[in-house]
Amino acid sequence: MKALKYLNKYLWKYRLRLGLGVVFIIISNVFAIIPAQIIRVAFDVVKESLQQYQMLEGSTFQDEYYTVLGKVLLIFGGGVLLMALLKGVFLFLTRQTIIIMSRLVEYDLKNEIFSHYQNLSLSFYKRNNTGDLMNRISEDVSKVRMYLGPAIMYSLNVTFLFIMVITTMITVNPKLTLYVLAPLPVLSVSIYYVSAIINTRSERVQRQLSNLSTFVQEAFSGIRVLKSYGRVSDYTQNFKKETDFYKNKNLELVRVNALFQPLMILLIGLSTIITIYIGGELAMAGEITTGNIAEFVIYVNMLTWPVAALGWVTAITQRAAASQHRINEFLQITPDIRNGVIGSDQKEIKGDIRFEDVRFVYPDSGIRALKGVSFEIKAGESVALIGKTGSGKSTVADLVGRLFDASEGRVLVDGKDVRKHNLYSLRRAIGYVPQDVFLFSDSIAENIAFGLNEVAFDDARVLQAAKDANVYHNIAEFPEKFDTELGERGITLSGGQKQRISIARAIIKEPRILIFDDSLSAVDTQTEDLILKKLKSVMKNKTTLIISHRVSTVKKCDRILVMDEGQIVEQGSHEELLRKHGVYSQLYNQQLVSA
Ligand SMILES: Nc1ncnc2c1ncn2[C@@H]1O[C@H](COP(=O)(O)OP(=O)(O)OP(=O)(O)O)[C@@H](O)[C@H]1O
Ligand SMILES: [Mg+2]
């Protein structure tokens, strides 16, 4: 239950709504109690009038008396109706305040979690799977909302209703009150247990449902592989198995649900029978009037639903506590990569990059990716980084933009440790083309302009960037040009087209530092030459790091760094390196043969 304390700040934020909700609950309960009293009075009036009516037997007044009595009863009836209406109005207002409050908190909480997620580092995303992240922000938040809305509303309602109804009942007759209330705790406890069973079973259904959707989602996104391997019918069989399991889980749930309603009706009926039996005896003994019996029957019916709700409320509160606990787990993680300087009063970044004996171990796998890397790239210089797969090239790129921080040694930009830079200005100064291209489900223009950090962008700049990245002629062939939608429902780009759009996205903001991580691997060497030529003017005066494992990409660079097993083993120009007959010339010869 402690986990739910976290939500108090939100309850405080919306205290006015909550307070108003409490007032409405009290008022609606007053209007719920008054009809019972009207009915008691009406019963008693009828009983007395009946005796007088019989006394008037034979006189001319009898008919008149009858019509007057009818009118009086009609007024009573109207009164009950009016009270019910007023109660309804205030019930409506209660829901409007408290349930709306829960929706507002849900909204706030979702936003809080999402922005927290965004600040967490890549290693957090490595440790936790996407499904889990999504569940906490959707499923868990909605369970918490059930606590904030219905649970709080019903428990407040029960509290006030109890205080009001029971005091009224005791003033009428304490003994009858005791008998009538006896079955209610049994009702509450048994509903608590039944709801607990319902909850665990519905959680099983939920879990199977998410298994099912993961299965379906994979089958759809992997449809190409599925079809080409001829595994479609196997998958259809597997899907049958999964849905069968889902169906069984649902049937188990339905069985308990079916038990729930009759149980409630049984216990409510029991209370009503006791009221009439004991009440009848008391009335015959003259301790209470028959009107009181009618009144009590109404009270009992008023109390049973809230008492039942109490069991249900306890169950959803427990569930919400478990969910909030899971949410808190993530909210309490502090990001590993924190902004070193708040405020952007520093000078503009020039783009000098220096690695000083940098070592890096991936925190989760324990893989030592960099084992003492030192090099310097002067501002405005273009340098290539080549090496076999797994040698640590991408890791070097990640350390410049602080996607990770070095485990040992220092990474300096403009002579200052990257950890002492303003994180956002640093990242804004870097144009990064990641190795695995990711494009958003949006138009091509929006995807390229993503690099700009601006909502309103200049079409001319998008066009220029596309031209510089040598992708313009492809875009021009699409019927909708720059408005062509990418992603799930959009067109499928070729690997090389994706890479070049990703390059356009990086160069559009004219960053001081450009990092191309294997960004030309999906184009042929001829196109590669063409792109590199075009990029020359873009790269002018900018610090550029071109990562590749192809000699053809890097051979024209003035300086080439050669990486092997997490270390820089050679550096120099293409010719110099060939003369060394080391790792580079080995790579060169291998690639000559295969080409
Ligand atoms: N996020 C990560 N978590 C754990 N280990 C990682 C992670 N990324 C890379 N590694 C490991 O670190 C080592 C260096 O990987 P890196 O991606 O830097 O190589 P690379 O030179 O870029 O290779 P490639 O040419 O195939 O892209 C590899 O052994 C790899 O398995
Ligand atoms: Mg790589």
XYZ file of C-alpha atoms and ligand atoms in Angstrom:
627
model
C 0.000 0.000 0.000
C 2.962 2.303 0.571
C 3.494 2.578 -3.158
C 0.248 4.489 -3.524
C 1.626 7.312 -1.398
C 3.369 8.474 -4.531
C -0.011 9.571 -5.856
C -0.697 11.924 -2.979
C 1.013 14.764 -4.788
C -1.572 14.432 -7.526
C -4.462 14.218 -5.070
C -3.149 17.425 -3.564
C -2.905 19.010 -6.987
C -6.565 18.252 -7.643
C -7.710 18.804 -4.056
C -10.468 21.227 -5.073
C -12.124 18.699 -7.342
C -11.763 15.995 -4.745
C -13.192 18.243 -2.011
C -16.128 19.183 -4.204
C -16.665 15.491 -4.931
C -16.886 14.749 -1.203
C -19.502 17.489 -0.763
C -21.554 16.061 -3.621
C -21.327 12.575 -2.128
C -22.699 13.801 1.187
C -25.559 15.678 -0.484
C -26.502 12.737 -2.691
C -26.607 10.479 0.367
C -28.933 12.890 2.157
C -31.317 12.643 -0.781
C -30.966 8.872 -0.668
C -32.079 8.663 2.965
C -35.028 11.052 2.843
C -37.229 8.811 0.604
C -37.003 5.993 3.152
C -38.376 8.350 5.781
C -41.105 9.615 3.502
C -42.147 6.015 2.907
C -42.234 5.292 6.642
C -44.477 8.305 7.243
C -46.670 7.272 4.321
C -47.027 3.751 5.723
C -47.962 5.031 9.132
C -50.403 7.559 7.683
C -52.106 4.822 5.683
C -52.349 2.565 8.717
C -53.962 5.262 10.910
C -56.188 6.513 8.127
C -57.464 3.015 7.541
C -58.772 2.853 11.097
C -60.441 6.267 10.752
C -61.865 5.307 7.402
C -63.484 2.286 8.966
C -64.888 4.472 11.773
C -66.538 6.697 9.176
C -68.400 3.663 7.805
C -71.874 4.757 6.625
C -71.278 8.526 6.901
C -71.147 10.853 3.858
C -67.593 11.891 4.750
C -66.189 8.496 3.908
C -65.874 9.130 0.148
C -64.415 12.567 0.667
C -61.917 11.187 3.170
C -60.888 8.632 0.560
C -60.098 11.251 -2.114
C -58.155 13.415 0.345
C -56.095 10.411 1.430
C -55.388 9.563 -2.198
C -54.100 13.094 -2.798
C -51.905 12.992 0.290
C -50.350 9.719 -0.842
C -49.778 11.195 -4.290
C -47.816 14.025 -2.671
C -45.710 11.457 -0.803
C -45.072 9.645 -4.052
C -44.092 12.900 -5.750
C -41.731 13.619 -2.878
C -39.961 10.272 -3.306
C -39.638 10.881 -7.026
C -38.227 14.351 -6.502
C -35.662 13.063 -3.998
C -34.585 10.327 -6.418
C -34.106 12.949 -9.108
C -32.036 15.179 -6.849
C -29.962 12.209 -5.746
C -29.337 11.407 -9.396
C -28.205 14.954 -10.113
C -25.676 14.896 -7.289
C -24.479 11.428 -8.191
C -23.838 12.762 -11.667
C -21.878 15.680 -10.203
C -19.884 13.300 -7.978
C -18.800 11.287 -10.985
C -18.068 14.472 -12.887
C -15.645 15.588 -10.210
C -13.980 12.417 -8.924
C -13.875 10.294 -12.080
C -12.651 13.291 -14.067
C -9.983 13.843 -11.430
C -8.800 10.262 -11.940
C -8.588 10.829 -15.691
C -6.557 13.990 -15.154
C -4.146 12.193 -12.854
C -3.893 9.348 -15.385
C -2.925 11.910 -18.007
C -0.338 13.544 -15.756
C 1.119 10.241 -14.656
C 1.438 8.973 -18.221
C 3.256 12.133 -19.222
C 5.504 11.940 -16.194
C 6.467 8.333 -16.952
C 7.019 9.006 -20.642
C 9.288 11.995 -20.096
C 11.193 10.025 -17.484
C 11.638 7.124 -19.906
C 13.006 9.527 -22.507
C 15.714 10.692 -20.140
C 16.892 7.225 -19.234
C 19.992 5.948 -20.933
C 20.340 3.298 -23.593
C 21.443 0.688 -21.090
C 18.060 1.027 -19.385
C 16.411 0.162 -22.688
C 18.746 -2.795 -23.077
C 17.818 -4.133 -19.658
C 14.064 -3.862 -20.060
C 11.992 -5.088 -22.945
C 9.678 -2.816 -24.855
C 6.574 -4.758 -23.858
C 7.337 -4.155 -20.202
C 7.897 -0.433 -20.753
C 4.623 -0.187 -22.647
C 2.723 -2.177 -20.036
C 3.791 0.073 -17.226
C 2.694 3.168 -19.050
C -0.647 1.751 -20.212
C -1.906 -1.253 -18.206
C -0.416 -0.280 -14.887
C -1.480 3.329 -15.156
C -5.055 2.320 -15.881
C -5.069 0.051 -12.848
C -3.865 2.969 -10.769
C -6.639 5.063 -12.257
C -9.191 2.530 -11.033
C -7.949 3.255 -7.541
C -8.012 7.028 -7.975
C -11.475 7.081 -9.511
C -13.896 4.325 -8.585
C -12.052 3.090 -5.492
C -11.778 6.494 -3.850
C -15.303 7.419 -4.894
C -16.906 4.244 -3.583
C -14.987 4.208 -0.334
C -15.939 7.807 0.386
C -19.505 6.980 -0.510
C -19.555 3.911 1.727
C -18.111 5.847 4.627
C -20.661 8.622 4.515
C -23.585 6.360 3.702
C -22.698 4.119 6.614
C -22.416 6.925 9.105
C -25.673 8.468 7.964
C -27.787 5.350 7.513
C -26.611 3.525 10.604
C -27.169 6.493 12.916
C -30.683 6.816 11.517
C -31.280 3.085 11.973
C -30.031 3.090 15.548
C -32.307 5.961 16.482
C -35.234 3.886 15.199
C -34.309 0.595 16.857
C -30.846 -0.610 17.903
C -31.833 -4.260 18.213
C -33.276 -4.519 14.717
C -30.225 -2.660 13.373
C -27.926 -5.286 14.841
C -29.810 -8.217 13.325
C -30.131 -6.611 9.941
C -26.448 -5.724 9.670
C -25.210 -9.167 10.731
C -24.970 -10.747 7.235
C -23.231 -7.705 5.711
C -19.644 -8.424 6.845
C -20.032 -11.939 5.426
C -21.077 -10.337 2.153
C -18.102 -7.994 2.138
C -15.537 -10.662 2.957
C -16.876 -13.163 0.448
C -16.938 -10.531 -2.277
C -13.359 -9.658 -1.432
C -12.331 -13.264 -1.999
C -14.373 -13.673 -5.138
C -12.939 -10.450 -6.603
C -9.442 -11.613 -5.740
C -10.077 -14.793 -7.725
C -11.566 -12.742 -10.544
C -8.509 -10.508 -10.549
C -5.952 -13.287 -10.750
C -7.929 -14.980 -13.480
C -8.404 -11.803 -15.472
C -4.688 -11.106 -15.120
C -4.034 -14.516 -16.633
C -6.365 -13.591 -19.466
C -4.517 -10.296 -19.889
C -1.134 -11.989 -19.951
C -2.293 -14.486 -22.531
C -3.749 -11.632 -24.553
C -0.395 -9.863 -24.653
C 1.310 -13.139 -25.622
C -1.227 -13.419 -28.364
C -0.650 -9.897 -29.637
C 3.127 -10.318 -29.564
C 2.701 -13.514 -31.561
C 0.424 -11.840 -34.098
C 2.598 -8.752 -34.326
C 5.702 -10.841 -35.049
C 3.841 -12.909 -37.595
C 2.793 -9.750 -39.417
C 6.060 -7.858 -39.334
C 7.997 -11.011 -40.202
C 5.588 -12.001 -42.974
C 8.323 -11.869 -45.610
C 10.483 -14.373 -43.766
C 7.451 -16.487 -42.885
C 6.316 -16.791 -46.459
C 9.709 -17.354 -47.983
C 10.453 -20.161 -45.529
C 7.058 -21.712 -46.174
C 6.121 -21.652 -42.494
C 2.668 -20.084 -42.881
C 0.675 -23.188 -41.998
C 2.829 -23.886 -38.918
C 2.115 -20.403 -37.718
C -1.591 -20.852 -38.306
C -1.425 -24.004 -36.167
C 0.491 -22.197 -33.443
C -1.986 -19.370 -33.504
C -4.792 -21.889 -32.956
C -2.954 -23.210 -29.915
C -2.502 -19.735 -28.488
C -6.123 -18.711 -29.030
C -7.302 -22.001 -27.601
C -5.368 -21.272 -24.446
C -6.813 -17.777 -24.397
C -10.332 -19.149 -24.740
C -9.810 -21.552 -21.816
C -8.500 -18.790 -19.599
C -11.545 -16.718 -20.477
C -13.930 -19.563 -19.675
C -12.320 -19.946 -16.253
C -12.954 -16.271 -15.656
C -16.561 -16.447 -16.805
C -17.240 -19.272 -14.332
C -16.290 -17.167 -11.301
C -18.073 -14.159 -12.692
C -21.215 -16.237 -12.943
C -20.930 -17.094 -9.263
C -20.568 -13.495 -8.233
C -24.048 -12.139 -8.982
C -26.086 -14.964 -7.345
C -23.928 -14.753 -4.236
C -24.707 -11.083 -3.849
C -28.419 -11.541 -4.409
C -28.505 -14.384 -1.886
C -26.927 -12.316 0.850
C -29.049 -9.255 0.149
C -32.150 -11.456 0.242
C -31.057 -12.885 3.579
C -30.859 -9.419 5.098
C -34.275 -8.496 3.784
C -35.848 -11.651 5.227
C -34.295 -10.974 8.629
C -35.601 -7.391 8.533
C -39.145 -8.522 7.847
C -39.110 -11.399 10.342
C -37.511 -9.613 13.296
C -39.188 -6.307 12.352
C -42.567 -8.051 12.263
C -42.061 -9.456 15.768
C -41.002 -6.046 17.070
C -43.974 -4.360 15.402
C -46.371 -6.869 16.931
C -44.792 -6.175 20.294
C -45.470 -2.485 19.595
C -41.819 -1.456 19.722
C -41.791 -0.126 16.178
C -44.400 0.771 13.577
C -44.987 -1.074 10.313
C -43.641 2.042 8.586
C -40.322 1.357 10.290
C -40.158 -2.093 8.663
C -40.630 -0.571 5.239
C -37.985 2.029 6.056
C -35.525 -0.663 7.170
C -36.011 -2.742 4.064
C -34.995 0.294 2.033
C -31.965 0.936 4.258
C -30.796 -2.634 3.913
C -30.983 -2.373 0.165
C -29.111 0.909 0.307
C -26.300 -0.638 2.334
C -25.778 -3.907 0.527
C -24.359 -2.543 -2.699
C -21.777 -0.307 -0.958
C -20.771 -3.186 1.313
C -20.301 -5.369 -1.726
C -18.328 -2.533 -3.290
C -16.067 -2.503 -0.244
C -14.749 -5.970 -1.099
C -14.309 -4.962 -4.689
C -12.619 -1.689 -3.719
C -10.118 -3.517 -1.510
C -9.243 -5.808 -4.379
C -8.707 -3.000 -6.896
C -6.736 -0.973 -4.388
C -4.374 -3.897 -3.862
C -3.984 -4.287 -7.572
C -3.328 -0.561 -7.976
C -0.687 -0.723 -5.239
C 1.096 -3.510 -7.095
C 0.958 -1.521 -10.320
C 2.144 1.690 -8.713
C 4.998 -0.272 -7.179
C 6.065 -1.362 -10.645
C 5.749 2.210 -11.932
C 7.772 3.572 -9.019
C 10.552 1.090 -9.753
C 11.143 2.844 -13.062
C 10.487 6.367 -11.826
C 13.134 5.932 -9.139
C 15.859 5.060 -11.621
C 18.070 8.084 -12.095
C 19.484 8.480 -15.609
C 23.164 7.396 -15.863
C 23.872 10.130 -18.348
C 23.069 13.440 -16.760
C 23.420 16.933 -18.061
C 26.698 18.339 -16.782
C 25.777 21.984 -17.212
C 22.355 23.477 -17.001
C 21.981 26.568 -19.153
C 23.641 27.168 -22.488
C 25.951 30.055 -21.729
C 28.903 28.208 -23.197
C 30.595 29.053 -26.460
C 29.526 27.410 -29.673
C 31.137 24.017 -30.208
C 33.989 24.078 -32.723
C 34.262 20.361 -33.201
C 37.652 19.223 -31.950
C 37.383 15.597 -30.742
C 39.960 13.861 -28.554
C 39.948 10.385 -26.981
C 42.399 9.910 -24.116
C 43.056 6.262 -23.302
C 39.342 5.495 -23.374
C 38.190 2.151 -22.069
C 34.626 0.995 -22.245
C 32.806 -2.010 -20.852
C 29.134 -2.547 -21.767
C 27.482 -2.503 -18.361
C 25.052 -5.338 -19.010
C 26.994 -7.827 -21.059
C 30.367 -7.044 -19.506
C 31.899 -7.011 -22.992
C 35.089 -4.928 -23.106
C 34.492 -3.017 -26.328
C 37.273 -0.408 -26.045
C 40.652 -1.196 -24.526
C 42.516 2.088 -24.393
C 41.652 4.168 -27.435
C 43.499 7.452 -28.035
C 43.243 9.717 -31.061
C 42.497 13.277 -31.975
C 40.440 14.794 -34.765
C 41.016 18.504 -35.210
C 38.054 20.773 -35.822
C 37.153 20.699 -39.512
C 39.138 17.550 -40.270
C 37.737 14.424 -41.960
C 38.908 11.137 -40.549
C 37.907 7.572 -41.344
C 37.645 4.704 -38.918
C 37.938 1.214 -40.325
C 38.013 -2.186 -38.725
C 36.545 -5.645 -38.700
C 33.054 -6.273 -37.420
C 32.857 -6.103 -33.643
C 36.099 -4.149 -33.328
C 34.401 -1.291 -31.450
C 33.784 1.336 -34.140
C 30.144 2.048 -33.285
C 31.069 2.219 -29.639
C 33.490 5.051 -30.414
C 30.676 6.918 -32.183
C 28.301 6.408 -29.244
C 30.804 7.845 -26.789
C 31.124 11.153 -28.669
C 27.417 11.957 -28.342
C 27.329 10.543 -24.796
C 24.912 7.740 -25.564
C 27.236 6.029 -23.145
C 29.959 7.450 -20.905
C 33.491 6.068 -20.980
C 34.249 3.605 -18.185
C 37.836 4.906 -17.950
C 39.738 7.675 -19.701
C 38.254 10.833 -21.153
C 36.400 11.910 -24.251
C 36.986 15.588 -24.941
C 35.232 17.951 -27.305
C 36.955 21.300 -27.812
C 39.378 20.280 -25.075
C 36.602 19.898 -22.515
C 35.354 16.607 -21.077
C 32.021 15.751 -22.698
C 30.571 15.235 -19.239
C 31.169 18.915 -18.545
C 29.355 20.105 -21.656
C 25.698 20.972 -21.757
C 24.351 17.631 -22.949
C 21.748 19.106 -25.270
C 24.039 21.653 -26.942
C 26.605 18.883 -27.416
C 24.101 16.569 -29.052
C 22.711 19.381 -31.162
C 26.200 19.999 -32.519
C 26.464 16.407 -33.738
C 24.898 15.022 -36.901
C 24.776 11.291 -36.340
C 23.841 8.673 -38.906
C 23.407 5.490 -36.897
C 24.352 2.104 -38.257
C 20.848 0.665 -38.075
C 18.692 3.193 -39.835
C 15.489 4.128 -38.129
C 12.900 6.257 -39.885
C 9.610 7.403 -38.381
C 6.179 6.591 -39.798
C 5.818 10.032 -41.313
C 6.429 11.779 -44.626
C 9.908 11.888 -46.158
C 10.032 15.666 -45.652
C 9.204 15.328 -41.956
C 11.792 12.610 -41.538
C 14.530 14.742 -43.053
C 13.434 17.876 -41.192
C 13.545 15.872 -37.943
C 17.205 16.862 -37.763
C 16.253 20.506 -37.444
C 14.593 20.643 -34.028
C 12.072 23.047 -35.520
C 8.368 22.613 -35.999
C 8.133 24.953 -38.980
C 10.846 24.094 -41.430
C 12.068 25.463 -44.698
C 11.287 23.246 -47.696
C 14.317 24.569 -49.535
C 16.616 23.186 -46.849
C 14.964 19.761 -47.010
C 15.428 19.770 -50.763
C 19.082 20.779 -50.480
C 19.780 18.111 -47.868
C 18.164 15.457 -50.059
C 20.297 16.576 -52.987
C 23.466 16.548 -50.918
C 22.692 13.054 -49.704
C 22.134 11.990 -53.307
C 18.622 10.743 -52.659
C 16.694 13.521 -54.397
C 16.383 11.710 -57.710
C 14.781 8.758 -55.910
C 12.330 10.950 -54.068
C 11.410 12.762 -57.270
C 10.277 9.456 -58.739
C 7.733 8.793 -56.005
C 4.254 10.013 -56.999
C 3.932 12.116 -53.877
C 7.549 13.263 -53.795
C 8.506 14.614 -50.365
C 5.011 13.931 -49.002
C 5.434 10.192 -49.507
C 4.621 8.408 -46.268
C 7.185 5.994 -44.839
C 6.753 3.255 -42.289
C 4.104 0.643 -41.673
C 1.397 1.924 -43.958
C 3.718 3.833 -46.252
C 6.048 2.705 -48.967
C 8.985 0.411 -48.387
C 12.312 2.005 -49.190
C 15.335 0.069 -50.298
C 18.180 -0.267 -47.805
C 20.280 2.286 -49.681
C 17.428 4.777 -49.920
C 16.849 4.548 -46.195
C 20.522 5.151 -45.508
C 20.600 8.228 -47.686
C 17.461 9.728 -46.139
C 19.100 9.141 -42.803
C 22.178 11.011 -44.077
C 19.995 13.894 -45.261
C 18.471 14.053 -41.777
C 21.920 14.388 -40.241
C 23.304 17.019 -42.586
C 20.259 19.287 -42.800
C 21.081 21.073 -39.557
C 24.641 21.706 -40.670
C 26.191 20.345 -37.499
C 29.771 21.030 -36.429
C 30.462 17.308 -36.101
C 29.287 14.645 -38.540
C 29.420 10.947 -37.768
C 28.540 8.427 -40.456
C 28.393 4.958 -38.955
C 28.617 2.527 -41.838
C 26.163 4.737 -43.672
C 27.043 3.665 -47.160
C 27.144 -0.073 -46.616
C 23.940 -0.656 -48.590
C 24.946 1.199 -51.740
C 27.240 -0.027 -54.490
C 30.781 1.336 -54.684
C 29.955 3.531 -57.677
C 27.074 5.274 -55.923
C 29.246 5.451 -52.841
C 31.867 7.434 -54.775
C 29.185 9.772 -56.042
C 27.771 10.405 -52.584
C 31.181 10.953 -51.052
C 31.928 13.525 -53.737
C 28.673 15.345 -53.061
C 29.242 15.211 -49.334
C 32.670 16.798 -49.716
C 31.188 20.293 -49.843
C 28.885 19.525 -46.911
C 31.806 18.180 -44.902
C 33.974 21.190 -45.577
C 35.061 22.875 -42.349
C 33.170 20.260 -40.345
C 34.680 17.570 -38.230
C 33.737 14.308 -39.897
C 34.137 10.754 -38.745
C 33.398 8.166 -41.418
C 33.062 4.648 -40.072
C 33.167 1.709 -42.414
C 34.587 -1.742 -42.886
C 35.059 -1.180 -46.585
C 38.393 0.110 -47.815
C 36.694 1.733 -50.822
C 34.792 4.110 -48.523
C 37.796 5.328 -46.612
C 40.708 5.206 -49.032
C 40.330 8.847 -50.131
C 40.350 10.199 -46.580
C 43.511 12.053 -45.514
C 43.747 10.110 -42.333
C 42.517 6.630 -41.603
C 42.352 5.059 -38.144
C 42.407 1.277 -38.115
C 40.683 -0.481 -35.251
C 41.120 -4.018 -34.123
C 39.730 -5.662 -31.003
C 38.947 -2.422 -29.228
C 42.207 -0.648 -30.028
C 43.559 1.674 -32.693
C 46.335 -0.388 -34.232
C 47.424 1.744 -37.186
C 46.836 5.160 -38.623
C 47.853 7.144 -41.672
C 46.839 7.745 -45.276
C 45.832 4.945 -47.618
C 49.281 4.745 -49.187
C 51.127 4.912 -45.892
C 48.998 2.163 -44.432
C 49.484 -0.106 -47.444
C 53.215 0.236 -47.058
C 52.969 -0.948 -43.451
C 51.685 -4.361 -44.524
C 49.582 -4.549 -41.375
C 45.878 -5.010 -40.596
C 44.851 -2.416 -43.167
C 46.726 -3.889 -46.093
C 45.366 -7.277 -45.118
C 41.810 -5.896 -45.247
C 42.592 -4.226 -48.558
C 43.892 -7.394 -50.152
C 40.959 -9.456 -48.909
C 38.492 -6.952 -50.314
C 40.337 -6.744 -53.617
C 40.002 -10.479 -54.015
C 36.319 -10.596 -53.129
C 35.546 -7.581 -55.361
N 24.561 -2.273 -26.573
C 25.487 -3.192 -26.380
N 25.472 -3.940 -25.258
C 26.414 -4.871 -25.047
N 27.408 -5.155 -25.873
C 27.492 -4.470 -27.014
C 26.527 -3.457 -27.333
N 26.853 -2.934 -28.534
C 27.957 -3.582 -28.935
N 28.352 -4.495 -28.045
C 29.548 -5.356 -28.149
O 30.680 -4.511 -28.173
C 31.629 -4.940 -29.134
C 31.919 -3.823 -30.124
O 30.746 -3.546 -30.859
P 30.618 -2.377 -31.910
O 29.182 -2.268 -32.258
O 31.285 -1.176 -31.412
O 31.419 -2.984 -33.142
P 31.579 -2.404 -34.603
O 33.021 -2.254 -34.830
O 30.716 -1.228 -34.775
O 31.053 -3.613 -35.487
P 30.265 -3.561 -36.891
O 31.266 -3.274 -37.932
O 29.727 -4.959 -37.043
O 29.223 -2.534 -36.761
C 31.024 -6.187 -29.775
O 31.634 -7.304 -29.207
C 29.563 -6.148 -29.426
O 29.071 -7.435 -29.222
Mg 29.064 -0.866 -35.813
